[in-house]
Coordinates of C-alpha atoms and ligand atoms in Angstrom, one line a residue:
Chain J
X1 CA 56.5 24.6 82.9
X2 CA 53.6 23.9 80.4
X3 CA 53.5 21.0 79.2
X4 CA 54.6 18.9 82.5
X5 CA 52.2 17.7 85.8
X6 CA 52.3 19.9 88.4
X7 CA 52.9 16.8 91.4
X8 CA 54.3 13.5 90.5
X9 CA 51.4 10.9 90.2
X10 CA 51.3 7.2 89.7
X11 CA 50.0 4.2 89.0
X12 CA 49.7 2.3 92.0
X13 CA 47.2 -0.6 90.8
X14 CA 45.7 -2.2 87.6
X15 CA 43.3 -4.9 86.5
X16 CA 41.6 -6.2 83.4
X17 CA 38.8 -8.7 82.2
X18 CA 40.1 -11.0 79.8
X19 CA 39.2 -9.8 76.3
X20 CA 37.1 -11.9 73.4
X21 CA 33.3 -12.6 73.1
X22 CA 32.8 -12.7 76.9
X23 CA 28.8 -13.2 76.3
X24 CA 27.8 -13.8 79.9
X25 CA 29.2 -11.0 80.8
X26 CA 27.3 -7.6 81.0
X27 CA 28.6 -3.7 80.4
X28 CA 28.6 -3.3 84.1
X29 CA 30.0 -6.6 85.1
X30 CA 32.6 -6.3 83.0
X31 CA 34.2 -2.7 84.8
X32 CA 33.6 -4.0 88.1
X33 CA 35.3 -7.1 87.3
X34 CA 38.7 -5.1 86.2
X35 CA 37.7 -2.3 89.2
X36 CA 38.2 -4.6 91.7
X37 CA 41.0 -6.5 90.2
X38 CA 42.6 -2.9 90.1
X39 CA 41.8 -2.5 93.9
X40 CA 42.9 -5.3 94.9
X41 CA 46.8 -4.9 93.4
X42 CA 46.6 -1.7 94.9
X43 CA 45.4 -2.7 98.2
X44 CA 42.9 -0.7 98.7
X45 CA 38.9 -1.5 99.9
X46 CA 37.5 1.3 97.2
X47 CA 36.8 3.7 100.2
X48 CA 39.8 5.8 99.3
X49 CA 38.7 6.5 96.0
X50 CA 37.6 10.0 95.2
X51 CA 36.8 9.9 91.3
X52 CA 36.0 7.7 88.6
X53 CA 37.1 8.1 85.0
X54 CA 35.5 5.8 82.6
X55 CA 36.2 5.4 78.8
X56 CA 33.6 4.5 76.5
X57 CA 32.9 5.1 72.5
X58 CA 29.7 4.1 72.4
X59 CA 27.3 2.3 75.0
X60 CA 24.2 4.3 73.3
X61 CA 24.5 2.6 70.1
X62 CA 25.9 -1.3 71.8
X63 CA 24.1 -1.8 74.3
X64 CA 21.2 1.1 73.9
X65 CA 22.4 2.9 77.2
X66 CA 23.8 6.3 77.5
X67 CA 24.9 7.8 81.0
X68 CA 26.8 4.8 81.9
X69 CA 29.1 7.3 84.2
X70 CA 25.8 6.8 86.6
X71 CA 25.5 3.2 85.7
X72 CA 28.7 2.4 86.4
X73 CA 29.4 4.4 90.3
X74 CA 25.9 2.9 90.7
X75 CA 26.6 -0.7 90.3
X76 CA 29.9 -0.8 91.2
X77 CA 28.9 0.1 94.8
X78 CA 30.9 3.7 94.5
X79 CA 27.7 6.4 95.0
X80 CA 28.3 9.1 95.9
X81 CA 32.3 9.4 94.2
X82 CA 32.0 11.5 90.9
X83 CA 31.9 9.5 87.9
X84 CA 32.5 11.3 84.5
X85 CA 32.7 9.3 81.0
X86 CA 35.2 10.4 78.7
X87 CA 34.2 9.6 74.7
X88 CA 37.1 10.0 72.3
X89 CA 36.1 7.1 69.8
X90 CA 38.9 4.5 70.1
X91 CA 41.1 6.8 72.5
X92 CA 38.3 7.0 74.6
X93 CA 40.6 4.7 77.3
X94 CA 43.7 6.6 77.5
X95 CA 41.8 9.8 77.4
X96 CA 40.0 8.8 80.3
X97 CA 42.9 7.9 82.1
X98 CA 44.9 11.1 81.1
X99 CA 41.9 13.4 83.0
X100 CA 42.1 10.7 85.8
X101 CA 46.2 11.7 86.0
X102 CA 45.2 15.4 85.2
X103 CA 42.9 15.7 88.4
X104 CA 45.5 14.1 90.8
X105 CA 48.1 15.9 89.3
X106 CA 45.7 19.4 90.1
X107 CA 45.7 18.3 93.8
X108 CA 42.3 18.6 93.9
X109 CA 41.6 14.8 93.9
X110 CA 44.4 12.2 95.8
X111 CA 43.1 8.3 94.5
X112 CA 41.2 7.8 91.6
X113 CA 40.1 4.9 89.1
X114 CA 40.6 5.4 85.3
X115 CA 39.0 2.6 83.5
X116 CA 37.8 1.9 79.6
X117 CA 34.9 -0.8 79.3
X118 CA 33.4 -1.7 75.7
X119 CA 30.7 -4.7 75.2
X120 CA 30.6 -5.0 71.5
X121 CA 29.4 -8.6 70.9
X122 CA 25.9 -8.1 71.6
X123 CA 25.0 -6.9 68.1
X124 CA 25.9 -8.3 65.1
X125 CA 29.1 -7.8 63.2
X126 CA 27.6 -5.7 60.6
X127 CA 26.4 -3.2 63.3
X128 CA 29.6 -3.0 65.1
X129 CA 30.8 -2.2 61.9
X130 CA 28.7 0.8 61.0
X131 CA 29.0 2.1 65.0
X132 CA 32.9 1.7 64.6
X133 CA 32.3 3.9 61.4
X134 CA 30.9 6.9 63.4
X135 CA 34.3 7.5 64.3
X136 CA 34.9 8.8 61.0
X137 CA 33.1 12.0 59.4
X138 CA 29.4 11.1 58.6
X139 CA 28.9 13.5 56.2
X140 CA 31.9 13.7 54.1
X141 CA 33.6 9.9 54.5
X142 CA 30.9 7.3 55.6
X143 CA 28.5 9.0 53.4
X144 CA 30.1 7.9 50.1
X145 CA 30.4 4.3 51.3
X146 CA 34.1 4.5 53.1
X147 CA 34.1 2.3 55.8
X148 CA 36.6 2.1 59.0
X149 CA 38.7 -0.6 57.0
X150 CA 39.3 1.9 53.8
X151 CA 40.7 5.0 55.7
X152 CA 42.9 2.7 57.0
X153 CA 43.5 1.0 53.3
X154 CA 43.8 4.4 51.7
X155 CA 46.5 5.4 54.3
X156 CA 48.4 1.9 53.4
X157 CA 47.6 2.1 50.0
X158 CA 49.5 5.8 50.0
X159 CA 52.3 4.5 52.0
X160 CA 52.8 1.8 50.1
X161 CA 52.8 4.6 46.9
X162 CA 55.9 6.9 48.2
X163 CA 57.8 4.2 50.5
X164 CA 57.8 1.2 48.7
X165 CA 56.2 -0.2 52.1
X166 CA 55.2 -4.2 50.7
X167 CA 52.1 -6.5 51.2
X168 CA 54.3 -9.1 53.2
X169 CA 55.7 -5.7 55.2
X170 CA 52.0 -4.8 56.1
X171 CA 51.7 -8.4 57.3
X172 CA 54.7 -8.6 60.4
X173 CA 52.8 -6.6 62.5
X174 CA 49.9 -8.9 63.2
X175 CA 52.2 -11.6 63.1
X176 CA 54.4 -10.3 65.7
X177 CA 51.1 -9.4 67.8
X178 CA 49.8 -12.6 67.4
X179 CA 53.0 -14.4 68.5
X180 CA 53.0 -11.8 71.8
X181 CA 49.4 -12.9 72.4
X182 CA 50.4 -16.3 72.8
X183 CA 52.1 -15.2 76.3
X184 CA 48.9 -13.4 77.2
X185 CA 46.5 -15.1 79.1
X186 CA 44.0 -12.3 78.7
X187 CA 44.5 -12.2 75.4
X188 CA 41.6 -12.9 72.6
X189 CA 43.5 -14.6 70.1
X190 CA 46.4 -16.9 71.5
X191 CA 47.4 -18.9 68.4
X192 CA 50.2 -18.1 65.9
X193 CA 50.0 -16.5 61.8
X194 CA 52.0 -16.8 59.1
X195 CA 52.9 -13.9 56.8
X196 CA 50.9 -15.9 54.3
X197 CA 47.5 -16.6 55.9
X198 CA 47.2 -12.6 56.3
X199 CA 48.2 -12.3 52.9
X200 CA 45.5 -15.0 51.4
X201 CA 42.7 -13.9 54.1
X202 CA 39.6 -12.5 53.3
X203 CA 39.7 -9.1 51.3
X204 CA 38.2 -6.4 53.6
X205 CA 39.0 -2.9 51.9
X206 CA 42.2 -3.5 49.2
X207 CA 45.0 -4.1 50.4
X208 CA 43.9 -4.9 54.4
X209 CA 42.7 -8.3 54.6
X210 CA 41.0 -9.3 58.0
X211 CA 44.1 -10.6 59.5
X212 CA 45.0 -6.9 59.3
X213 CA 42.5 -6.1 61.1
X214 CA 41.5 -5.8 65.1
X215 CA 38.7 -8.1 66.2
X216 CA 35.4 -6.8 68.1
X217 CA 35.7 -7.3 71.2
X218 CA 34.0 -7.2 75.2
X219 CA 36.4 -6.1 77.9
X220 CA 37.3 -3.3 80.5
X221 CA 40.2 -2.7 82.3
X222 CA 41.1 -0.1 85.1
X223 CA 44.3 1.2 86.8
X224 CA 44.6 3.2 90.1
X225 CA 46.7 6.3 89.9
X226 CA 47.5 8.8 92.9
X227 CA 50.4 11.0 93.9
X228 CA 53.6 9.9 94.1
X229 CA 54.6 10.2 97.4
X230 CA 51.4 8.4 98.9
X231 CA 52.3 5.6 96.2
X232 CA 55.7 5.1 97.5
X233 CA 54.0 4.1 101.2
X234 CA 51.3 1.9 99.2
X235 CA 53.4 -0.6 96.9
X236 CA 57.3 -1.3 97.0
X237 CA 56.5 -0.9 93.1
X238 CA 55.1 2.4 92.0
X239 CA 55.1 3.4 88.6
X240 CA 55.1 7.3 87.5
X241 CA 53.6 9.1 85.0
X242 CA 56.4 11.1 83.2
X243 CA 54.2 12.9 80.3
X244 CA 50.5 12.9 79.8
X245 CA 49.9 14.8 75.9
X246 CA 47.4 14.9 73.6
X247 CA 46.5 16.5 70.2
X248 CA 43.5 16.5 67.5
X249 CA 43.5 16.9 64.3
X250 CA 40.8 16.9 61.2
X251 CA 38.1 14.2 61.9
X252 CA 38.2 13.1 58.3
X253 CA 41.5 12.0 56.2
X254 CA 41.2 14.2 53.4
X255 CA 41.7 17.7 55.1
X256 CA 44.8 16.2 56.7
X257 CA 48.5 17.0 55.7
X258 CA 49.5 13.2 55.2
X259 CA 48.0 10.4 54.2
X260 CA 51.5 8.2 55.3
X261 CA 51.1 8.7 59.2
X262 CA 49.2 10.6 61.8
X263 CA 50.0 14.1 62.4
X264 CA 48.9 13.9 65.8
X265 CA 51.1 11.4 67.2
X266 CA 54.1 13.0 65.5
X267 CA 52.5 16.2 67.8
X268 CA 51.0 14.0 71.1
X269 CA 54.5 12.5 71.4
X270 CA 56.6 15.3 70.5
X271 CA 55.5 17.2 73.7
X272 CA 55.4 13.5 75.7
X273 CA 59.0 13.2 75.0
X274 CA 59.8 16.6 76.1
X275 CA 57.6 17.3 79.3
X276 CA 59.8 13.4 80.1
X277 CA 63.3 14.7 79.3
X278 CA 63.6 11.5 76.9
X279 CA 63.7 11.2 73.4
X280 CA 62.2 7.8 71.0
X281 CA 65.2 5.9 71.7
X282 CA 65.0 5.6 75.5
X283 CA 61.7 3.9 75.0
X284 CA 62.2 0.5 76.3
X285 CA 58.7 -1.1 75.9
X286 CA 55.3 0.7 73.7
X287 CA 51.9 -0.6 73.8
X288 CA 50.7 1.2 70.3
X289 CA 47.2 1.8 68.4
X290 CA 47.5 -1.1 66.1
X291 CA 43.8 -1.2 64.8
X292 CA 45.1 -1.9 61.4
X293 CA 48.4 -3.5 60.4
X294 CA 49.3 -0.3 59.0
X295 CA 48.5 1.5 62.1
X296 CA 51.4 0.0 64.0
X297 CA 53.8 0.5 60.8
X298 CA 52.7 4.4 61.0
X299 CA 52.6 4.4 64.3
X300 CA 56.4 3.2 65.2
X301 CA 57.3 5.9 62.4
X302 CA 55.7 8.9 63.8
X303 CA 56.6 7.9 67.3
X304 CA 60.2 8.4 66.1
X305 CA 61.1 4.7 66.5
X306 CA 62.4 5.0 63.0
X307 CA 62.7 7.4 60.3
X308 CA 59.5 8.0 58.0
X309 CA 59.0 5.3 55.5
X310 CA 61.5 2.6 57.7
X311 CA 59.1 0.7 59.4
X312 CA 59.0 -2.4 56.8
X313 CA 62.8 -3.1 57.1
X314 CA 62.5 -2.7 60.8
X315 CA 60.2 -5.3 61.2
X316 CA 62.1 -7.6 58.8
X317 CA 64.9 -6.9 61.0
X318 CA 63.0 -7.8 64.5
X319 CA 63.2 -4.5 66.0
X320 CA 59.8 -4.2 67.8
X321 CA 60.0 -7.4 69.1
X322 CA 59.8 -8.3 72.7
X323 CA 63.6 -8.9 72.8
X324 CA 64.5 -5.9 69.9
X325 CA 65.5 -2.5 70.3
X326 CA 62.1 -1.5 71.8
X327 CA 59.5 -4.1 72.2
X328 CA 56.3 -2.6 70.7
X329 CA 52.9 -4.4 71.6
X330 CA 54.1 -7.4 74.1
X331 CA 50.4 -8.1 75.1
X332 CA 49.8 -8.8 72.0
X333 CA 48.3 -5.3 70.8
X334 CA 45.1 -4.5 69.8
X335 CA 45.0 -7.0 66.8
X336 CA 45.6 -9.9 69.2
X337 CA 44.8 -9.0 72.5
X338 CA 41.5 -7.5 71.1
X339 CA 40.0 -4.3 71.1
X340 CA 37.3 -3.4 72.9
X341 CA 37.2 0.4 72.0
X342 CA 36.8 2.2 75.0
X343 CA 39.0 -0.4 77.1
X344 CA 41.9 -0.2 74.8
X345 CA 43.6 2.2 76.0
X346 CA 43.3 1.8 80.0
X347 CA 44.6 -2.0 78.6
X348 CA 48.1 -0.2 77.3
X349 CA 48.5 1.1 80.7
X350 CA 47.8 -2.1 82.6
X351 CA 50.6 -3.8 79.8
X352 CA 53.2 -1.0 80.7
X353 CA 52.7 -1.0 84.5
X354 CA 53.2 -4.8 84.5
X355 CA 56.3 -4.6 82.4
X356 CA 58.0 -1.6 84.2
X357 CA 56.9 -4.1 87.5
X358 CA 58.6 -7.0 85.9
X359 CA 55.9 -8.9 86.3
X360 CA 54.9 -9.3 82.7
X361 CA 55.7 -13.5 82.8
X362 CA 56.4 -15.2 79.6
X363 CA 56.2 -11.8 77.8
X364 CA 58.8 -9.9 80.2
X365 CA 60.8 -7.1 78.3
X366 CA 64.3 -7.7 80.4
X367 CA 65.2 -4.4 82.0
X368 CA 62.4 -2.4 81.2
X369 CA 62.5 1.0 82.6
X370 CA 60.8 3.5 80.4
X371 CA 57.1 2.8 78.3
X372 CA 55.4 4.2 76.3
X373 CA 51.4 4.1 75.1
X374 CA 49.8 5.5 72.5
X375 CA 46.1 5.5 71.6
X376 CA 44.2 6.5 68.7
X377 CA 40.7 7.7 68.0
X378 CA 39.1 6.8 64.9
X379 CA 41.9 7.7 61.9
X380 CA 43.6 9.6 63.9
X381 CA 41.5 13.0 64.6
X382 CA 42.4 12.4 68.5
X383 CA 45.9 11.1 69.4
X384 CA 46.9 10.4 73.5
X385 CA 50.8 9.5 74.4
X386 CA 51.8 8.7 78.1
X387 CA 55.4 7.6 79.2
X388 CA 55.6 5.7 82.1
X389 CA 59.0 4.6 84.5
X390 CA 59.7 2.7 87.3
X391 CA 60.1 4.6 90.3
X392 CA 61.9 2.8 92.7
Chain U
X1 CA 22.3 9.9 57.8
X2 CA 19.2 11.9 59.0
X3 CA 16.8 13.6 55.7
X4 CA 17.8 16.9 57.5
X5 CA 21.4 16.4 57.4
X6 CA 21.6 15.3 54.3
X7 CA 19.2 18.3 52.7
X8 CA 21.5 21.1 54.4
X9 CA 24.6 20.0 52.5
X10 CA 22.8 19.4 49.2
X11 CA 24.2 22.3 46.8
X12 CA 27.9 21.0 48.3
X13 CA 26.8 17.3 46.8
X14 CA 25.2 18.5 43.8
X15 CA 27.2 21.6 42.8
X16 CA 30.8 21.0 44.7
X17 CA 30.1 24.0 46.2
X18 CA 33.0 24.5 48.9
X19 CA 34.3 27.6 50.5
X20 CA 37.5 30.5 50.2
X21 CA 38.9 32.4 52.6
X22 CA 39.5 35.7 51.0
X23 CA 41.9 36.3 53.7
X24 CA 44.7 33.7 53.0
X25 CA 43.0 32.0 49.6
X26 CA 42.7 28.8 50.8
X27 CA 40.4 26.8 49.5
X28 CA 38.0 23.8 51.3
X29 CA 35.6 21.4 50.4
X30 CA 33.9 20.5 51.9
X31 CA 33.4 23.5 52.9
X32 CA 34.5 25.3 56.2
X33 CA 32.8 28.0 58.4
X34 CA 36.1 29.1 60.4
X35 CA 39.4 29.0 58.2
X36 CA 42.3 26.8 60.3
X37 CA 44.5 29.3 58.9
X38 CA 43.4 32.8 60.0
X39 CA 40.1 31.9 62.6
X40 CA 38.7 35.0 63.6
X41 CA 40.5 36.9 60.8
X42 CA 39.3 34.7 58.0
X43 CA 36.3 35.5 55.7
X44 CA 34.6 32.7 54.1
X45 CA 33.0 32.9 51.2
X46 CA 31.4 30.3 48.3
X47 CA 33.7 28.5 45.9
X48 CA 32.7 26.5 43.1
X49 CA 35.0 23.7 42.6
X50 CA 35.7 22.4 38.8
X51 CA 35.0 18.6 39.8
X52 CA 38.4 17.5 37.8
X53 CA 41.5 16.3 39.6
X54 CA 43.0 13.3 40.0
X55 CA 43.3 9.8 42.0
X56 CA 45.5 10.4 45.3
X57 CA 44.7 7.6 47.4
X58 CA 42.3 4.8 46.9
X59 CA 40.5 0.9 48.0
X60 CA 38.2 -1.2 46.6
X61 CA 35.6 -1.9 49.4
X62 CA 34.7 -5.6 49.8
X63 CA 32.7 -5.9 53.3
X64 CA 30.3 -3.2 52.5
X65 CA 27.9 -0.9 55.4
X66 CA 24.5 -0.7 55.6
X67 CA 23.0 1.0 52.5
X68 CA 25.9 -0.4 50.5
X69 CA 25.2 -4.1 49.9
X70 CA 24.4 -4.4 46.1
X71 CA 27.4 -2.5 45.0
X72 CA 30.2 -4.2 46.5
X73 CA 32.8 -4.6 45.6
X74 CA 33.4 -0.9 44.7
X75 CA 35.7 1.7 44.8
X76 CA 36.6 4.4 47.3
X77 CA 39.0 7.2 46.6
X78 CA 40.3 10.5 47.8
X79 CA 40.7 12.9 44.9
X80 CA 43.1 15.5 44.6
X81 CA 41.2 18.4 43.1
X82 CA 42.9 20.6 40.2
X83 CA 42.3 23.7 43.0
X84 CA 44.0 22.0 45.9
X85 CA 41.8 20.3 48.7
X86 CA 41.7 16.7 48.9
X87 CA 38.1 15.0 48.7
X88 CA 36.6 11.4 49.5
X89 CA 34.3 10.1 46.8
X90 CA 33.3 6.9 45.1
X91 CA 35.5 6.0 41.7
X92 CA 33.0 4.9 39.5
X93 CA 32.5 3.6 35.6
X94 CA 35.4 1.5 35.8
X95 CA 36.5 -2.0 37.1
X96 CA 38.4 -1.9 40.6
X97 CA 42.0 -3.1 38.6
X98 CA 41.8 -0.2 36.7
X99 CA 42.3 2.7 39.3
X100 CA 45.8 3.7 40.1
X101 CA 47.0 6.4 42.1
X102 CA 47.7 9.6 39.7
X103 CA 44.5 8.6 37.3
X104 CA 42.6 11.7 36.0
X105 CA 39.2 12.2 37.4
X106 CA 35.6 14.2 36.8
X107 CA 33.0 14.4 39.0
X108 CA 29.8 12.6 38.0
X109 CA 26.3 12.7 39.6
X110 CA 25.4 9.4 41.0
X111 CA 22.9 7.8 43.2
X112 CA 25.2 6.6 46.4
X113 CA 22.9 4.6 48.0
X114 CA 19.4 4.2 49.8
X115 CA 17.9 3.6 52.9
X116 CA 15.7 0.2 52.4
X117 CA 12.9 0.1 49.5
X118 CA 10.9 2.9 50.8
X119 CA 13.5 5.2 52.0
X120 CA 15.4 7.8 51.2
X121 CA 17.6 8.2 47.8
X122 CA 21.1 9.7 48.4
X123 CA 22.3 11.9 45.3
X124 CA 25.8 13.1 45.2
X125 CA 28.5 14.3 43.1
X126 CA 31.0 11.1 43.0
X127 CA 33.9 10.7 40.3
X128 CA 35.0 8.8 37.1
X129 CA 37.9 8.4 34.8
X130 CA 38.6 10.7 32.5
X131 CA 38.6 8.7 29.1
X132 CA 40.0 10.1 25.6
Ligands
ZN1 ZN1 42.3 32.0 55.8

């Protein structure tokens, strides 16, 4: 059927590099560090691997080095096993790991790494900022002066307009993530907001104020997937893949229908929950693109959590949290955890894997059998949805 | 942005030249070479846009980019055009509290920014309140 893998495939290991400022750490250092960790839960010495899928936005303007698919097999010890980087802005991550599941899933490859790896510390803020910006359209958005931060304000600011969505609303995500994040020992922020310091914090683009918005970030992580039935003989513990989907949509915001969520998700999980046989409410646990606080708010929407507009309430009511109806962003999301671009979205899978493992410690969604990730690049011009479940 | 790049979409900046597809009637700016709508059966021609329409979405940037350092804070919009397409332009001639989504607009030619003291000059169309 279109739409669904053609073998069963799984995740069969994961690792990840604490997020923050790691400045001791280099580009290189930082994948093999998750690689091995990977590797190592999987049980494997690295000479079963038989491809590479790496995730990264943008190593030519951070770090002045393109080909880092070379780089990367080259350091990490893995000449000569194909390495191919995949560059979808912030979804760069779970797109790489979605042509990692494709391959496996094709038969023509049986172990292979996905992994996202970002090092964005070593320029200065207002740097990142403008190579973050190059996810949006040059010409006709970043031209004018619209930075990352607007988009994302303009989206709120329109929400906000035809849902009645509130400041203190916009502000429970981050909150929530933050509190997650205290459970996550990988995690670059582990302290606890208030509604009220993200309210009073520093303007940014009216109405997001920085505690609305994701941190710059170093970090990589990397998962192992394979087929199924080799995974059953490798861990007591598999998790599968139940949907790999993707869509695109315009690059800029104005040449899309809505301004109040992202098209593509609505699309990306639409056929996710399909090619699975579920529908939003079998979701147990979602690790979501939560760049901006109003990411998560559209994001939980157009997922199907809730109906359009509904989000606000939802979080008043506790819903996404780890103990709600479905616990979105445990780890502490990419507000919290941090976001390192091209890492972010191997990270999500590393988050579900150890939740649908039940080995997510203080952060443990009880009974968690179905997950969900969802990663966005730049406003939303590329969205990737996976759903994951236990096996066993 | 590159002189080159900036150069080949000069009458769109200065003009709000966009495009029609004579095909379906939709109409883009900025403009498109392949029409979503009707691909390979679309034809594309030149459409001048009025430069009215009004405020759809909007934010007042506070942490500026490069290029963009003396004028913040300033506003950022996306303007509903009176023909149909949305657009993203600055709101200028008027203080941030003063923009609200539904506020009648005009495009105005504007210097948008520079690159250092010896560089480049960016012109484009941007737009202002409409005042009676
Ligand atoms: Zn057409």
């Amino acid at each position: 059927m279109p739409g669904r893998l053609k073998r069963d495939v799984a995740v069969v290991g994961v690792g990840m590099t604490r997020f923050g400022e790691l400045w001791d750490m280099s580009f290189d250092e930082l994948f093999i560090e998750a690689g091995l960790e990977a590797l190592e839960d999987a049980g494997l010495s690295g000479d079963e691997i038989e491809a590479i899928y790496v995730g990264n936005m943008s190593a030519g303007r951070f770090i002045d080095q393109e080909h880092v698919a070379s780089l990367i097999a080259d350091r990490s010890g893995m000449t000569p096993v194909p390495c191919t980087r995949v560059e979808a802005a912030c979804a760069s991550g779970g797109l790489a790991f979605r042509h990692a599941v494709l391959a496996v899933a094709s038969g023509l490859f049986d172990v292979v790494i996905a992994g996202g790896v970002e090092k964005m510390t070593d320029v200065t803020t207002e740097e990142a900022t403008s190579i973050l910006a190059t996810a949006s359209d040059q010409e006709w958005e970043a031209f004018h002066g619209v930075t990352f931060p607007a988009l994302y304000a303009m989206m709120a600011r329109r929400h906000m307009h035809e849902y009645g969505t509130d400041r203190e609303e916009l502000a429970l995500p981050p909150v929530k993530n933050h509190r997650n994040a205290t459970k996550n020992p990988k995690a670059q922020f582990r302290f606890e907001i208030t509604v009220e310091q993200v309210i009073e914090s520093p303007p940014i683009a009216d109405p997001l104020r920085l505690l609305d918005c994701s941190p710059v970030s170093d970090g990589a992580a990397a998962v192992v997937v394979c087929p199924l039935d080799m995974a059953k003989e490798l861990t007591d513990t598999p998790v599968v893949v139940k949907a790999s989907a993707q869509a695109s949509d315009a690059i800029a915001l104005h040449d899309r229908e809505t301004l109040t969520g992202l098209p593509a998700t609505v699309e990306a999980s639409r056929k996710a929950y399909k090619a699975a046989g579920i529908g939003p409410e079998d979701v147990d646990v979602a690790e979501v693109h939560d760049c901006f606080s109003i990411a998560e708010i559209m994001a939980v929407e157009d997922l199907g959590f809730v109906e359009k507009g509904e989000a606000g309430e939802a979080y008043r009511e506790g819903m996404f949290e780890i103990d709600g109806e479905v616990a979105v962003n445990p780890s502490g999301g990419l507000k919290a955890k941090g976001h390192p671009v091209g890492a972010s979205g191997v990270a999500q899978v590393v988050e579900i894997v150890e939740q649908l493992r039940g080995e997510a410690g203080k952060r443990q969604v009880d009974g968690a059998e179905i997950g969900l990730t969802h990663n966005v690049g730049g406003s939303g011009g590329t969205v990737v949805v996976h759903v994951f479940e236990r096996a066993d | 942005m590159s002189v080159p790049r900036f150069w080949r979409s000069i009458e769109n900046r200065y003009r709000l030249v966009g495009t029609v597809c004579k095909n379906c009637g939709e109409k883009f700016f900025p403009p498109r070479v392949v029409c979503p709508n009707c691909r390979r059966s679309g034809e594309m021609e030149e459409y001048e846009f009025s430069g009215r329409g009004e405020v759809y979405s909007y934010s007042v940037v506070r942490v500026p980019p490069e290029g963009f350092e003396d004028k913040a804070p300033y506003v950022v919009g996306i303007v509903k055009l009176e023909e149909g397409p949305l657009v993203t332009g600055m709101i200028v001639d008027c203080e941030p509290s003063e923009v609200e989504i539904g506020m009648p607009v005009e495009a105005t030619f504007r210097r948008v920014s520079e690159e250092g003291e010896d560089g480049v000059i960016y012109y484009s169309l941007e737009f202002r309140p409409v005042r009676r």
